[in-house]
RNA sequence: UGGCCUAUGGUGUAAUUGGCAACACUACUGAUUUUGGUUCAGUCAUUCUAGGUUCGAGUCCUAGUAGGCCAACCA
C-alpha cells in the first residue's frame, strides 16, 4: 500500500537499532499511559499516534494503561472519556490496564526493599523533608529517620497500610543518595498515606505509590519494551532505571524509557491543568467545547480522526522545543473534508434577491452535484424560485474589475442555476440594502447544454430559495487565544489572551435537503467553509459548528484595496 | 555553584550515518475552475557562533552562545 520510504523518527531509529542488535521483534510492546484526571488533547493525540503507530508498524501490542495512583484527582468519568477518544481516533489497544491493578505487587516489592535496607519510613513533615532536599546546586542532607532498622520500618509500613496513621504522618522513601546531582535521586518518596477512596480499589488501600515507583514497574509487569514519555521526564530516567534494578529478573524484558518533546499548538494551550481551568472558570462550555484542543472538542468541532492522525504524522516526533502552527491542523482537516464532505448551499448573512422576470409561484428543482471531488457522491435537487437569498457581501452597487460578484448592471452565475443580472436595489432609511432586483437569462440554466448555459461569467454565487430555506443556528468558532503562545509569557497569565470573539452565533438560511442532517455529519457550505451538525440540534432546529473556513484568497485582495 | 536535554527556511520534520540540504504547511506568483474552494506549475536557507580535521562537514573535534527541564506526600 503506502509503502513509500517514509523517514523514520528518532524513536523508530532506536527500535530499528534494538532490532538490529538482536532484540526479538516479537517482544516489542508499547503502551499509552494517561492519568485519568482530565480529557485527552491534541498533544496526547501525537503520543497516541506514536505508540499505536509503532504497534501497527511492528505488529506489536499496545496497552492502554491508566496511571491511576492519585485518587485525589482521578475519576472514572475521565477513564471513559479517554477510552472513547482513543477508540474514536481509530486505535485498538491490546489490554486495558490500570496501575492500580499492580498495587499488591508494588507493595510486596516495597516490603522486599525495606528488608534489604533499600527503603525506609520517614516521619517528618513535608516541609522538613523539603528543607533537607537541598537545591539543584546544593546537596541535600539525610533524614534523621534514614537509619531506622528494617524491622521498625516494616512495622511502620505495615501500620501505614493498615490505616493506623493520619495522612502526612509517614512516607516510605527509597534510600538512594541525598547528595545526588539529580534531585530525583535524593531519597524519593515511594508511598504516601491518603485516606481517599480510589475509583477502582475503593478503600482497599490507604497508601498509594508515587509515579516514579509505579511507572517503570508497571512497564516491567506488562513487559513493555519501549516506554515513551515526554521530555520533562528525562531526569526521571535515572530513577526509573534504579527502581527497575531493584526488582528485575534478567530473564525478562527490561523496559527502556525514551523521551520526546511534547507538541505545542499555536493559539491554544496544551496542558490538562490549564484546560481544566478554562472549564472550571467557564471560559468555555466544557471539555468538549468546540474551541478546546481536546480530542472531544476537536471531534465536536468537526475534525475527523483521519485529519488528526495525518496531522500527527506530518509534524512527527523529535526532541526540540516546538510550536506547531494551527494552520497545519486546519490544512489537514480541509484536505480530508474536501474529499468527504457533501457540498450544500447555505447563506449566513442573507440579503433578498427578487428575479423580476421569473414567474411567481413557480418552483424548479435543479440538479446539484454533491461533491465534485467524489463522483460516487451523486446528485441532489435544490429548489429555485423567484425570491432567493444571497450573501450580503456578494453584492455591491458598484465595484472594480477585481470584484467578481454581483454588482449593478453586472452578471453572475447562480451555482447550479441561472445567470442573473442586477438591475436595481432598494434600501431602508439607514441606507442598508433590503432587496436586490435582478433578471435572469432563462436559457442559461446549468447543465441545460444551451449556448447560453455555456457562457463564461466570472463569478458564481451560492444562494437559497427564500420560500424553501431552513433556518439554522450556526456557531462560528475562531481561535481561543489571540496570542500564538499564550502560556509562555513570563509576566502575563494565559487567560489574558482569551479571544473575546472565539464564538459568534448567527442564524442562517440553509437549503432544505439539510432537513435530515444528523449529528456529527460534515458538510461544505459552498464558498464558505466546512461545518458539522452539533449534538444540540433538534427535530425543529438545526445547529451547525463551523469546523474551519475555506481558504479565502478574496479576503486578501479585498483587504488590500 | 550542579545535573540533564536541545539548536537545520516564517512553522514542523528529513538528510541512506562524512558526499548535490529534502518533504509538508504558511506566504507570494501564475494557470485551470459553474465554489475567489480544489487541482497544477513556480518562488522563498550563510544548517546558532568561532576555530579545527578532511578532497569534501548539517553530520566529526575544540571553545563559546542561546533556549528548555529539575528543589509536589502531582503525573
Coordinates of C-alpha atoms (C1' of nucleotides) in Angstrom, one line a residue:
Chain A
X1 CA 0.0 0.0 0.0
X2 CA 1.6 3.3 1.1
X3 CA 5.0 1.7 1.4
X4 CA 6.8 4.8 0.1
X5 CA 10.0 5.2 2.1
X6 CA 8.9 7.3 5.0
X7 CA 11.7 8.9 7.0
X8 CA 12.0 7.4 10.5
X9 CA 11.7 9.5 13.6
X10 CA 14.4 9.1 16.3
X11 CA 12.3 6.7 18.3
X12 CA 11.8 4.4 15.3
X13 CA 15.6 4.6 14.8
X14 CA 16.1 3.4 18.3
X15 CA 13.7 0.5 17.8
X16 CA 15.4 -0.4 14.5
X17 CA 18.7 -0.4 16.2
X18 CA 17.5 -2.6 19.0
X19 CA 16.1 -5.0 16.4
X20 CA 19.4 -4.9 14.6
X21 CA 21.2 -5.8 17.8
X22 CA 19.1 -8.9 18.3
X23 CA 16.1 -7.7 20.2
X24 CA 13.3 -10.1 19.1
X25 CA 10.6 -8.3 17.1
X26 CA 8.0 -10.5 18.8
X27 CA 9.0 -8.9 22.2
X28 CA 8.2 -5.4 21.1
X29 CA 5.4 -4.0 23.2
X30 CA 4.2 -0.4 23.7
X31 CA 1.8 1.4 25.9
X32 CA -0.1 4.7 26.1
X33 CA -0.3 5.6 29.8
X34 CA -2.7 8.5 30.5
X35 CA -3.6 9.6 34.0
X36 CA -7.4 9.7 34.2
X37 CA -7.5 13.2 35.6
X38 CA -8.7 15.1 32.6
X39 CA -9.5 14.8 28.9
X40 CA -7.1 13.9 26.2
X41 CA -5.9 16.8 24.0
X42 CA -4.2 17.2 20.7
X43 CA -0.8 16.7 22.3
X44 CA -1.9 13.3 23.6
X45 CA -3.0 12.5 20.1
X46 CA 0.6 12.8 19.0
X47 CA 1.6 10.4 21.7
X48 CA -1.2 8.0 20.9
X49 CA -0.3 8.1 17.2
X50 CA 3.3 7.5 18.1
X51 CA 2.7 4.5 20.3
X52 CA -0.1 2.9 18.4
X53 CA 1.7 3.8 15.2
X54 CA 4.7 1.8 16.4
X55 CA 2.4 -1.0 17.3
X56 CA 1.0 -1.1 13.8
X57 CA 4.4 -0.7 12.1
X58 CA 5.9 -3.7 14.0
X59 CA 2.7 -5.7 14.6
X60 CA 3.2 -5.3 18.3
X61 CA 0.6 -5.0 21.0
X62 CA -0.1 -1.6 22.6
X63 CA -1.6 -1.4 26.1
X64 CA -3.9 1.4 27.2
X65 CA -2.7 1.9 30.8
X66 CA -4.3 4.2 33.2
X67 CA -1.8 5.7 35.5
X68 CA -4.2 5.9 38.5
X69 CA -2.1 6.3 41.6
X70 CA -3.6 9.5 42.9
X71 CA -7.2 9.1 44.0
X72 CA -7.5 12.8 44.8
X73 CA -7.6 13.8 41.1
X74 CA -8.7 10.8 39.2
X75 CA -12.2 9.8 38.2
X76 CA -14.0 7.1 36.2
X77 CA -15.5 9.8 34.0
X78 CA -12.1 10.5 32.7
X79 CA -11.3 6.8 32.1
X80 CA -14.4 6.5 30.0
X81 CA -13.7 9.7 28.1
X82 CA -10.1 8.6 27.4
X83 CA -11.2 5.2 26.1
X84 CA -13.8 6.8 23.9
X85 CA -11.2 9.2 22.4
X86 CA -8.6 6.6 21.7
X87 CA -11.1 4.4 20.0
X88 CA -12.6 7.3 18.0
X89 CA -9.1 8.1 16.8
X90 CA -9.2 4.6 15.3
X91 CA -6.8 2.7 17.5
X92 CA -7.4 -0.7 19.2
X93 CA -5.5 -1.4 22.4
X94 CA -4.3 -4.9 23.3
X95 CA -5.1 -4.8 27.1
X96 CA -6.8 -2.3 29.2
X97 CA -4.6 -1.9 32.2
X98 CA -4.5 0.0 35.4
X99 CA -1.5 0.8 37.6
X100 CA -3.9 0.2 40.4
X101 CA -4.1 -3.4 39.4
X102 CA -0.4 -3.6 40.5
X103 CA -0.8 -2.2 44.0
X104 CA -0.3 -5.5 45.7
X105 CA 2.7 -6.4 43.6
X106 CA 4.2 -3.0 44.2
X107 CA 3.6 -3.3 47.9
X108 CA 5.3 -6.7 48.0
X109 CA 8.3 -5.4 46.2
X110 CA 8.4 -2.4 48.6
X111 CA 8.4 -4.8 51.6
X112 CA 11.3 -6.6 50.0
X113 CA 13.2 -3.4 49.5
X114 CA 12.7 -2.5 53.2
X115 CA 14.0 -5.9 54.2
X116 CA 17.1 -5.2 52.1
X117 CA 17.6 -1.9 53.7
X118 CA 16.8 0.0 50.4
X119 CA 13.8 1.8 51.7
X120 CA 12.8 3.4 54.9
X121 CA 9.8 5.1 56.6
X122 CA 10.3 8.8 57.1
X123 CA 8.1 10.5 59.8
X124 CA 8.9 14.1 59.2
X125 CA 6.6 16.8 57.8
X126 CA 6.9 17.6 54.1
X127 CA 8.4 20.9 55.0
X128 CA 11.2 19.3 56.9
X129 CA 11.9 16.9 54.1
X130 CA 11.8 19.7 51.6
X131 CA 14.4 21.6 53.6
X132 CA 16.7 18.6 53.6
X133 CA 16.3 18.1 49.9
X134 CA 18.9 20.8 49.1
X135 CA 18.7 22.7 45.8
X136 CA 19.9 21.9 42.3
X137 CA 23.2 23.3 43.2
X138 CA 23.5 22.2 46.8
X139 CA 23.4 18.7 48.1
X140 CA 20.7 17.5 50.5
X141 CA 21.1 16.1 53.9
X142 CA 20.0 12.8 55.4
X143 CA 16.8 12.4 57.3
X144 CA 17.1 11.6 61.0
X145 CA 14.9 8.6 60.3
X146 CA 17.1 7.3 57.5
X147 CA 18.8 4.6 59.5
X148 CA 15.7 3.0 61.1
X149 CA 16.1 -0.7 61.3
X150 CA 14.3 -2.9 58.7
X151 CA 12.2 -4.3 61.5
X152 CA 11.0 -0.9 62.6
X153 CA 10.4 0.2 59.0
X154 CA 8.5 -3.0 58.3
X155 CA 6.2 -2.4 61.3
X156 CA 5.7 1.2 60.4
X157 CA 5.0 0.5 56.8
X158 CA 2.5 -2.2 57.7
X159 CA 0.8 0.2 60.1
X160 CA 0.6 2.8 57.3
X161 CA -1.1 0.2 55.1
X162 CA -3.4 -0.8 57.9
X163 CA -4.6 2.8 58.2
X164 CA -3.2 3.4 61.7
X165 CA -1.8 6.7 60.8
X166 CA -3.1 10.0 59.5
X167 CA -2.2 11.5 56.2
X168 CA 1.1 13.2 56.2
X169 CA 2.4 11.4 59.2
X170 CA 4.7 8.9 57.4
X171 CA 6.0 8.2 53.9
X172 CA 8.1 5.4 52.5
X173 CA 11.3 6.6 50.9
X174 CA 13.9 4.8 48.7
X175 CA 17.3 5.0 50.3
X176 CA 19.5 6.3 47.5
X177 CA 21.7 9.3 47.9
X178 CA 20.8 12.7 49.3
X179 CA 23.8 14.3 47.6
X180 CA 23.0 13.1 44.1
X181 CA 23.2 15.8 41.5
X182 CA 19.9 14.6 40.2
X183 CA 17.4 15.7 42.8
X184 CA 15.1 12.9 41.9
X185 CA 17.6 10.5 43.3
X186 CA 17.6 12.2 46.7
X187 CA 15.7 9.5 48.6
X188 CA 12.4 9.8 46.5
X189 CA 9.1 9.1 48.1
X190 CA 7.6 5.8 47.2
X191 CA 4.4 5.8 49.2
X192 CA 2.2 8.3 50.9
X193 CA -0.8 7.9 53.1
X194 CA -4.1 9.0 51.5
X195 CA -7.4 8.2 53.2
X196 CA -9.3 8.6 50.0
X197 CA -11.4 6.2 48.0
X198 CA -10.0 5.2 44.7
X199 CA -12.1 4.9 41.6
X200 CA -11.2 1.2 41.3
X201 CA -9.8 -0.1 44.5
X202 CA -12.2 1.9 46.6
X203 CA -11.0 1.9 50.2
X204 CA -8.8 -1.3 49.9
X205 CA -5.7 0.9 50.1
X206 CA -4.9 4.0 52.1
X207 CA -1.3 4.1 51.0
X208 CA -0.7 5.0 47.3
X209 CA 2.5 4.6 45.3
X210 CA 4.1 7.6 43.7
X211 CA 4.6 8.0 39.9
X212 CA 8.3 7.0 39.8
X213 CA 7.8 3.9 41.9
X214 CA 4.8 2.9 39.8
X215 CA 5.5 3.7 36.3
X216 CA 8.6 1.7 35.5
X217 CA 7.4 -1.3 37.5
X218 CA 4.1 -1.2 35.6
X219 CA 6.0 -1.2 32.3
X220 CA 8.0 -4.1 33.6
X221 CA 4.9 -6.1 34.8
X222 CA 3.4 -5.6 31.3
X223 CA 6.7 -6.3 29.7
X224 CA 6.7 -3.1 27.7
X225 CA 9.8 -2.9 25.6
X226 CA 9.9 0.8 24.9
X227 CA 8.3 3.2 27.3
X228 CA 7.9 6.6 25.7
X229 CA 7.2 9.8 27.6
X230 CA 7.7 13.5 27.2
X231 CA 10.9 15.4 27.8
X232 CA 10.2 16.6 31.3
X233 CA 10.6 13.0 32.5
X234 CA 14.1 12.8 31.2
X235 CA 15.6 13.3 34.6
X236 CA 13.3 10.6 35.9
X237 CA 15.1 8.0 33.7
X238 CA 17.9 7.5 36.2
X239 CA 15.3 6.7 38.9
X240 CA 13.2 4.6 36.5
X241 CA 16.3 2.5 36.0
X242 CA 17.2 2.4 39.6
X243 CA 13.8 1.1 40.6
X244 CA 13.9 -1.4 37.8
X245 CA 17.3 -2.7 39.1
X246 CA 15.6 -3.5 42.5
X247 CA 13.1 -5.9 41.0
X248 CA 14.4 -7.0 37.6
X249 CA 14.6 -10.6 36.6
X250 CA 17.3 -10.7 33.9
X251 CA 15.3 -13.3 32.0
X252 CA 12.6 -10.9 31.3
X253 CA 12.3 -7.8 29.1
X254 CA 13.8 -4.7 30.6
X255 CA 11.7 -1.7 29.6
X256 CA 13.6 1.2 28.2
X257 CA 12.4 4.8 28.8
X258 CA 12.9 7.3 26.0
X259 CA 11.7 10.9 25.9
X260 CA 10.3 13.1 23.1
X261 CA 9.3 16.7 23.1
X262 CA 5.6 17.3 23.5
X263 CA 3.9 19.1 20.7
X264 CA 2.7 22.6 21.3
X265 CA 0.0 24.0 19.1
X266 CA -0.2 27.7 18.3
X267 CA -3.1 29.8 19.6
X268 CA -4.1 27.4 22.3
X269 CA -2.8 25.7 25.5
X270 CA -1.9 22.0 25.7
X271 CA -1.9 21.3 29.4
X272 CA -4.6 19.4 31.2
X273 CA -4.2 21.8 34.2
X274 CA -4.9 24.9 32.1
X275 CA -7.6 23.2 30.1
X276 CA -9.3 22.3 33.4
X277 CA -9.0 26.0 34.4
X278 CA -10.8 27.0 31.2
X279 CA -13.6 24.6 32.0
X280 CA -13.9 25.5 35.7
X281 CA -13.8 29.2 35.1
X282 CA -16.4 28.8 32.3
X283 CA -14.3 30.4 29.7
X284 CA -15.6 27.5 27.6
X285 CA -18.7 25.4 28.0
X286 CA -17.0 22.1 28.9
X287 CA -14.1 19.8 28.0
X288 CA -15.7 19.1 24.6
X289 CA -16.4 22.8 23.7
X290 CA -15.5 23.0 20.0
X291 CA -12.9 25.6 20.8
X292 CA -11.0 23.3 23.1
X293 CA -7.9 21.5 21.7
X294 CA -9.2 18.3 23.4
X295 CA -9.9 15.3 21.2
X296 CA -13.5 15.5 22.2
X297 CA -13.6 19.2 21.4
X298 CA -12.0 18.8 18.0
X299 CA -14.4 16.0 17.3
X300 CA -17.4 18.2 18.1
X301 CA -15.8 21.0 16.1
X302 CA -15.9 18.7 13.1
X303 CA -12.4 17.3 12.9
X304 CA -12.1 13.8 11.7
X305 CA -9.9 11.1 13.1
X306 CA -8.0 10.8 9.8
X307 CA -7.2 14.5 9.8
X308 CA -5.8 14.3 13.3
X309 CA -3.8 11.2 12.5
X310 CA -2.4 12.8 9.4
X311 CA -1.6 15.9 11.3
X312 CA 0.3 13.9 13.9
X313 CA 2.2 12.0 11.2
X314 CA 3.2 15.2 9.5
X315 CA 4.5 17.0 12.5
X316 CA 6.5 14.0 13.6
X317 CA 8.4 13.5 16.8
X318 CA 11.6 15.0 17.9
X319 CA 13.3 16.4 21.0
X320 CA 13.4 20.1 20.5
X321 CA 11.1 22.8 21.6
X322 CA 8.4 23.5 19.1
X323 CA 5.3 25.5 18.4
X324 CA 3.3 23.9 15.6
X325 CA 1.2 26.4 13.7
X326 CA -2.5 25.6 14.0
X327 CA -2.8 26.3 10.2
X328 CA -1.2 22.9 9.7
X329 CA -4.0 21.2 11.6
X330 CA -6.5 23.2 9.6
X331 CA -4.9 22.2 6.4
X332 CA -5.3 18.5 7.3
X333 CA -9.0 18.8 8.2
X334 CA -9.7 20.7 4.9
X335 CA -7.7 18.1 3.0
X336 CA -9.8 15.3 4.5
X337 CA -13.2 17.1 4.3
X338 CA -12.6 18.2 0.8
X339 CA -12.7 14.6 -0.2
X340 CA -15.6 13.6 2.0
X341 CA -17.9 16.4 2.8
X342 CA -21.0 16.8 0.6
X343 CA -21.5 20.3 -0.8
X344 CA -24.6 22.3 0.2
X345 CA -25.6 25.8 -0.1
X346 CA -26.2 28.0 3.0
X347 CA -26.4 31.7 3.3
X348 CA -25.0 33.1 6.6
X349 CA -25.7 36.8 6.1
X350 CA -28.7 37.0 3.8
X351 CA -30.0 39.7 1.6
X352 CA -33.0 39.1 -0.6
X353 CA -32.9 38.9 -4.4
X354 CA -36.0 39.1 -6.5
X355 CA -35.8 37.7 -10.0
X356 CA -38.3 40.0 -11.6
X357 CA -38.7 38.1 -14.9
X358 CA -39.1 34.7 -13.2
X359 CA -42.7 33.6 -12.8
X360 CA -44.3 34.0 -9.4
X361 CA -45.4 30.8 -7.6
X362 CA -43.0 28.8 -9.7
X363 CA -40.6 26.3 -8.2
X364 CA -38.0 24.5 -10.2
X365 CA -35.9 21.6 -8.7
X366 CA -32.4 21.9 -10.0
X367 CA -29.8 19.2 -10.2
X368 CA -26.8 19.8 -8.0
X369 CA -23.6 17.8 -7.7
X370 CA -22.9 16.6 -4.1
X371 CA -19.2 16.5 -4.4
X372 CA -17.0 17.4 -7.4
X373 CA -14.1 15.5 -5.7
X374 CA -16.2 12.3 -5.3
X375 CA -18.2 11.1 -8.3
X376 CA -19.9 8.4 -6.2
X377 CA -21.5 11.1 -4.1
X378 CA -24.1 11.7 -6.7
X379 CA -26.6 14.5 -7.1
X380 CA -29.4 16.1 -5.2
X381 CA -32.1 18.6 -6.2
X382 CA -32.4 22.1 -4.9
X383 CA -35.4 24.3 -5.2
X384 CA -35.2 27.6 -7.1
X385 CA -37.9 30.3 -7.1
X386 CA -38.5 33.9 -7.7
X387 CA -37.1 35.1 -4.4
X388 CA -33.8 33.9 -3.1
X389 CA -31.2 34.9 -0.6
X390 CA -27.6 35.5 -1.4
X391 CA -24.7 36.6 0.9
X392 CA -24.8 40.3 1.7
X393 CA -21.1 40.6 0.9
X394 CA -21.7 39.2 -2.6
X395 CA -23.4 42.3 -3.8
X396 CA -22.1 45.8 -4.3
X397 CA -23.8 48.6 -6.1
X398 CA -20.5 49.4 -7.7
X399 CA -17.2 47.8 -7.6
X400 CA -14.0 47.5 -9.6
X401 CA -12.9 44.8 -12.0
X402 CA -11.5 42.6 -9.3
X403 CA -14.9 42.1 -7.7
X404 CA -16.2 39.0 -9.5
X405 CA -19.5 39.1 -7.7
X406 CA -22.9 40.8 -8.2
X407 CA -22.9 44.5 -9.0
X408 CA -25.5 46.7 -10.6
X409 CA -25.5 46.1 -14.3
X410 CA -23.3 43.1 -13.9
X411 CA -23.9 39.4 -14.4
X412 CA -23.2 36.5 -12.2
X413 CA -23.8 32.7 -12.2
X414 CA -26.0 31.3 -9.5
X415 CA -24.5 28.0 -8.7
X416 CA -26.4 25.1 -10.3
X417 CA -28.9 27.7 -11.7
X418 CA -29.2 30.7 -13.9
X419 CA -27.1 33.6 -14.8
X420 CA -28.6 36.7 -13.3
X421 CA -28.1 40.4 -13.8
X422 CA -28.6 43.0 -11.1
X423 CA -30.9 45.8 -12.3
X424 CA -31.6 47.8 -9.2
X425 CA -31.7 47.7 -5.4
X426 CA -33.8 49.2 -2.6
X427 CA -32.6 50.4 0.8
X428 CA -34.1 51.3 4.1
X429 CA -33.8 54.8 5.8
X430 CA -30.3 53.9 7.0
X431 CA -29.1 53.1 3.6
X432 CA -29.0 49.4 4.2
X433 CA -29.8 47.3 1.2
X434 CA -33.0 45.4 1.7
X435 CA -33.6 43.9 -1.7
X436 CA -31.9 43.5 -5.0
X437 CA -33.9 43.3 -8.2
X438 CA -32.4 41.0 -10.9
X439 CA -33.4 39.5 -14.2
X440 CA -32.3 36.0 -15.2
X441 CA -31.4 34.6 -18.6
X442 CA -34.0 31.7 -18.9
X443 CA -31.8 29.9 -21.4
X444 CA -28.7 29.8 -19.1
X445 CA -29.8 27.1 -16.8
X446 CA -26.9 25.0 -15.5
X447 CA -26.4 21.7 -17.3
X448 CA -29.0 22.5 -20.0
X449 CA -26.4 22.4 -22.6
X450 CA -27.6 25.5 -24.4
X451 CA -25.2 28.0 -25.8
X452 CA -26.3 30.5 -23.1
X453 CA -25.7 28.0 -20.4
X454 CA -22.1 27.6 -21.5
X455 CA -21.4 31.3 -21.3
X456 CA -18.5 32.2 -19.1
X457 CA -19.3 34.6 -16.4
X458 CA -16.6 35.4 -13.9
X459 CA -18.4 35.0 -10.6
X460 CA -20.5 32.2 -9.2
X461 CA -22.6 32.7 -6.1
X462 CA -24.3 30.3 -3.7
X463 CA -27.9 31.0 -2.8
X464 CA -31.0 29.5 -1.2
X465 CA -34.7 29.8 -2.2
X466 CA -36.4 32.1 0.2
X467 CA -39.6 30.1 0.4
X468 CA -37.8 26.8 0.8
X469 CA -34.8 27.6 3.0
X470 CA -34.5 26.3 6.5
X471 CA -33.4 28.4 9.4
X472 CA -30.4 27.1 11.3
X473 CA -28.2 28.2 14.1
X474 CA -24.6 28.5 13.1
X475 CA -21.8 28.7 15.5
X476 CA -18.8 30.4 14.1
X477 CA -15.7 29.5 16.0
X478 CA -12.3 31.2 15.9
X479 CA -9.1 30.5 17.8
X480 CA -9.5 30.6 21.5
X481 CA -6.5 32.8 22.1
X482 CA -5.3 35.9 20.3
X483 CA -1.7 35.1 21.1
X484 CA 0.1 32.3 19.4
X485 CA 1.7 31.1 22.6
X486 CA -0.5 32.4 25.4
X487 CA 1.1 30.5 28.2
X488 CA 4.8 31.3 27.6
X489 CA 4.7 34.9 28.7
X490 CA 6.7 35.4 31.9
X491 CA 4.5 38.2 33.3
X492 CA 1.2 37.5 31.8
X493 CA -1.5 35.0 32.6
X494 CA -2.6 32.9 29.6
X495 CA -6.2 33.8 30.4
X496 CA -5.4 37.4 29.5
X497 CA -5.2 36.3 25.9
X498 CA -8.6 34.7 25.6
X499 CA -10.1 35.7 22.3
X500 CA -13.4 37.5 23.1
X501 CA -14.6 36.7 19.6
X502 CA -13.9 33.0 19.7
X503 CA -17.6 32.2 19.2
X504 CA -20.2 34.0 17.3
X505 CA -23.7 32.6 17.0
X506 CA -25.8 33.6 14.0
X507 CA -29.0 32.4 12.2
X508 CA -28.5 31.3 8.7
X509 CA -30.6 30.0 5.9
X510 CA -29.7 26.6 4.6
X511 CA -31.1 24.5 1.6
X512 CA -33.9 22.2 2.5
X513 CA -32.0 19.0 1.8
X514 CA -30.3 19.6 5.2
X515 CA -33.6 18.8 6.9
X516 CA -32.4 15.2 7.5
X517 CA -28.9 16.1 8.5
X518 CA -27.7 14.1 11.5
X519 CA -25.3 14.8 14.4
X520 CA -21.6 14.9 13.5
X521 CA -22.3 14.9 9.8
X522 CA -19.8 17.0 7.8
X523 CA -20.8 19.4 5.1
X524 CA -19.1 22.0 3.0
X525 CA -21.2 25.1 2.8
X526 CA -20.1 26.1 -0.6
X527 CA -17.8 29.1 -0.8
X528 CA -17.8 29.4 3.0
X529 CA -16.3 26.5 4.9
X530 CA -16.8 23.2 6.5
X531 CA -19.5 22.7 9.0
X532 CA -20.9 19.8 11.0
X533 CA -24.1 19.2 12.8
X534 CA -23.8 19.8 16.5
X535 CA -25.4 17.5 19.0
X536 CA -27.5 20.4 20.2
X537 CA -29.6 20.0 17.1
X538 CA -33.2 19.1 17.5
X539 CA -36.0 18.0 15.2
X540 CA -37.0 21.6 14.7
X541 CA -33.7 23.4 14.9
X542 CA -30.5 22.6 13.2
X543 CA -27.3 23.7 14.8
X544 CA -24.1 23.7 12.9
X545 CA -20.5 24.2 14.1
X546 CA -18.0 25.8 11.7
X547 CA -15.1 23.4 11.6
X548 CA -12.9 25.7 9.5
X549 CA -13.5 28.3 6.8
X550 CA -12.5 27.6 3.2
X551 CA -9.3 29.3 2.1
X552 CA -10.3 32.8 1.1
X553 CA -8.0 34.5 -1.3
X554 CA -10.6 37.1 -2.0
X555 CA -10.4 38.3 1.6
X556 CA -6.7 39.2 1.0
X557 CA -7.4 41.1 -2.3
X558 CA -10.3 42.9 -0.7
X559 CA -8.3 44.0 2.4
X560 CA -5.5 45.3 0.2
X561 CA -7.8 47.6 -1.7
Chain B
rU1 C1' 27.7 26.8 42.4
rG2 C1' 25.2 21.4 39.9
rG3 C1' 22.7 17.8 36.6
rC4 C1' 20.0 16.5 32.1
rC5 C1' 18.2 17.8 27.2
rU6 C1' 18.0 20.7 22.6
rA7 C1' 19.8 24.0 18.4
rU8 C1' 18.5 22.8 10.2
rG9 C1' 13.8 28.2 5.8
rG10 C1' 8.3 32.1 8.8
rU11 C1' 6.5 26.8 11.1
rG12 C1' 7.1 21.4 11.9
rU13 C1' 10.1 17.4 10.5
rA14 C1' 14.1 14.8 7.0
rA15 C1' 19.0 14.0 5.2
rU16 C1' 20.9 6.4 3.1
rU17 C1' 25.4 7.9 9.4
rG18 C1' 31.4 12.3 6.1
rG19 C1' 29.1 13.0 -0.4
rC20 C1' 24.2 17.8 -4.7
rA21 C1' 20.3 20.3 2.4
rA22 C1' 14.7 17.1 1.2
rC23 C1' 9.2 16.8 2.4
rA24 C1' 4.8 19.2 4.2
rC25 C1' 2.4 23.7 5.9
rU26 C1' 2.4 29.1 5.5
rA27 C1' 3.3 33.3 2.3
rC28 C1' 3.8 35.2 -2.6
rU29 C1' 3.5 34.5 -8.5
rG30 C1' 0.9 32.4 -12.4
rA31 C1' -2.6 28.6 -15.0
rU32 C1' -7.3 25.9 -14.6
rU33 C1' -12.1 26.3 -12.4
rU34 C1' -20.2 26.9 -12.7
rU35 C1' -17.0 27.1 -5.1
rG36 C1' -12.0 33.7 -5.3
rG37 C1' -12.5 26.2 -2.9
rU38 C1' -10.0 22.0 -5.2
rU39 C1' -6.1 20.9 -8.8
rC40 C1' -1.5 22.2 -11.4
rA41 C1' 3.3 25.0 -12.1
rG42 C1' 6.8 28.2 -9.8
rU43 C1' 9.4 31.5 -5.8
rC44 C1' 11.4 31.7 -0.5
rA45 C1' 18.1 28.5 3.7
rU46 C1' 25.4 31.7 5.3
rU47 C1' 22.2 24.2 8.9
rC48 C1' 23.3 29.0 16.5
rU49 C1' 28.6 31.3 16.5
rA50 C1' 34.1 30.9 16.1
rG51 C1' 38.0 27.9 15.2
rG52 C1' 39.8 22.9 13.6
rU53 C1' 40.2 17.8 10.9
rU54 C1' 39.1 16.4 5.7
rC55 C1' 39.4 16.2 -1.4
rG56 C1' 34.6 17.1 1.0
rA57 C1' 31.2 18.7 7.4
rG58 C1' 24.2 19.9 9.0
rU59 C1' 26.9 15.3 10.4
rC60 C1' 33.4 14.5 13.4
rC61 C1' 36.8 17.6 17.2
rU62 C1' 37.5 22.1 20.4
rA63 C1' 35.6 26.5 22.7
rG64 C1' 31.6 29.5 23.1
rU65 C1' 26.3 31.3 22.8
rA66 C1' 21.1 30.7 23.2
rG67 C1' 16.8 28.1 24.9
rG68 C1' 14.1 24.2 27.9
rC69 C1' 13.6 20.9 32.2
rC70 C1' 14.9 19.5 37.5
rA71 C1' 14.1 21.6 44.7
rA72 C1' 4.9 18.5 44.6
rC73 C1' 3.4 13.3 50.1
rC74 C1' 1.3 15.5 41.2
rA75 C1' 1.8 12.7 36.8

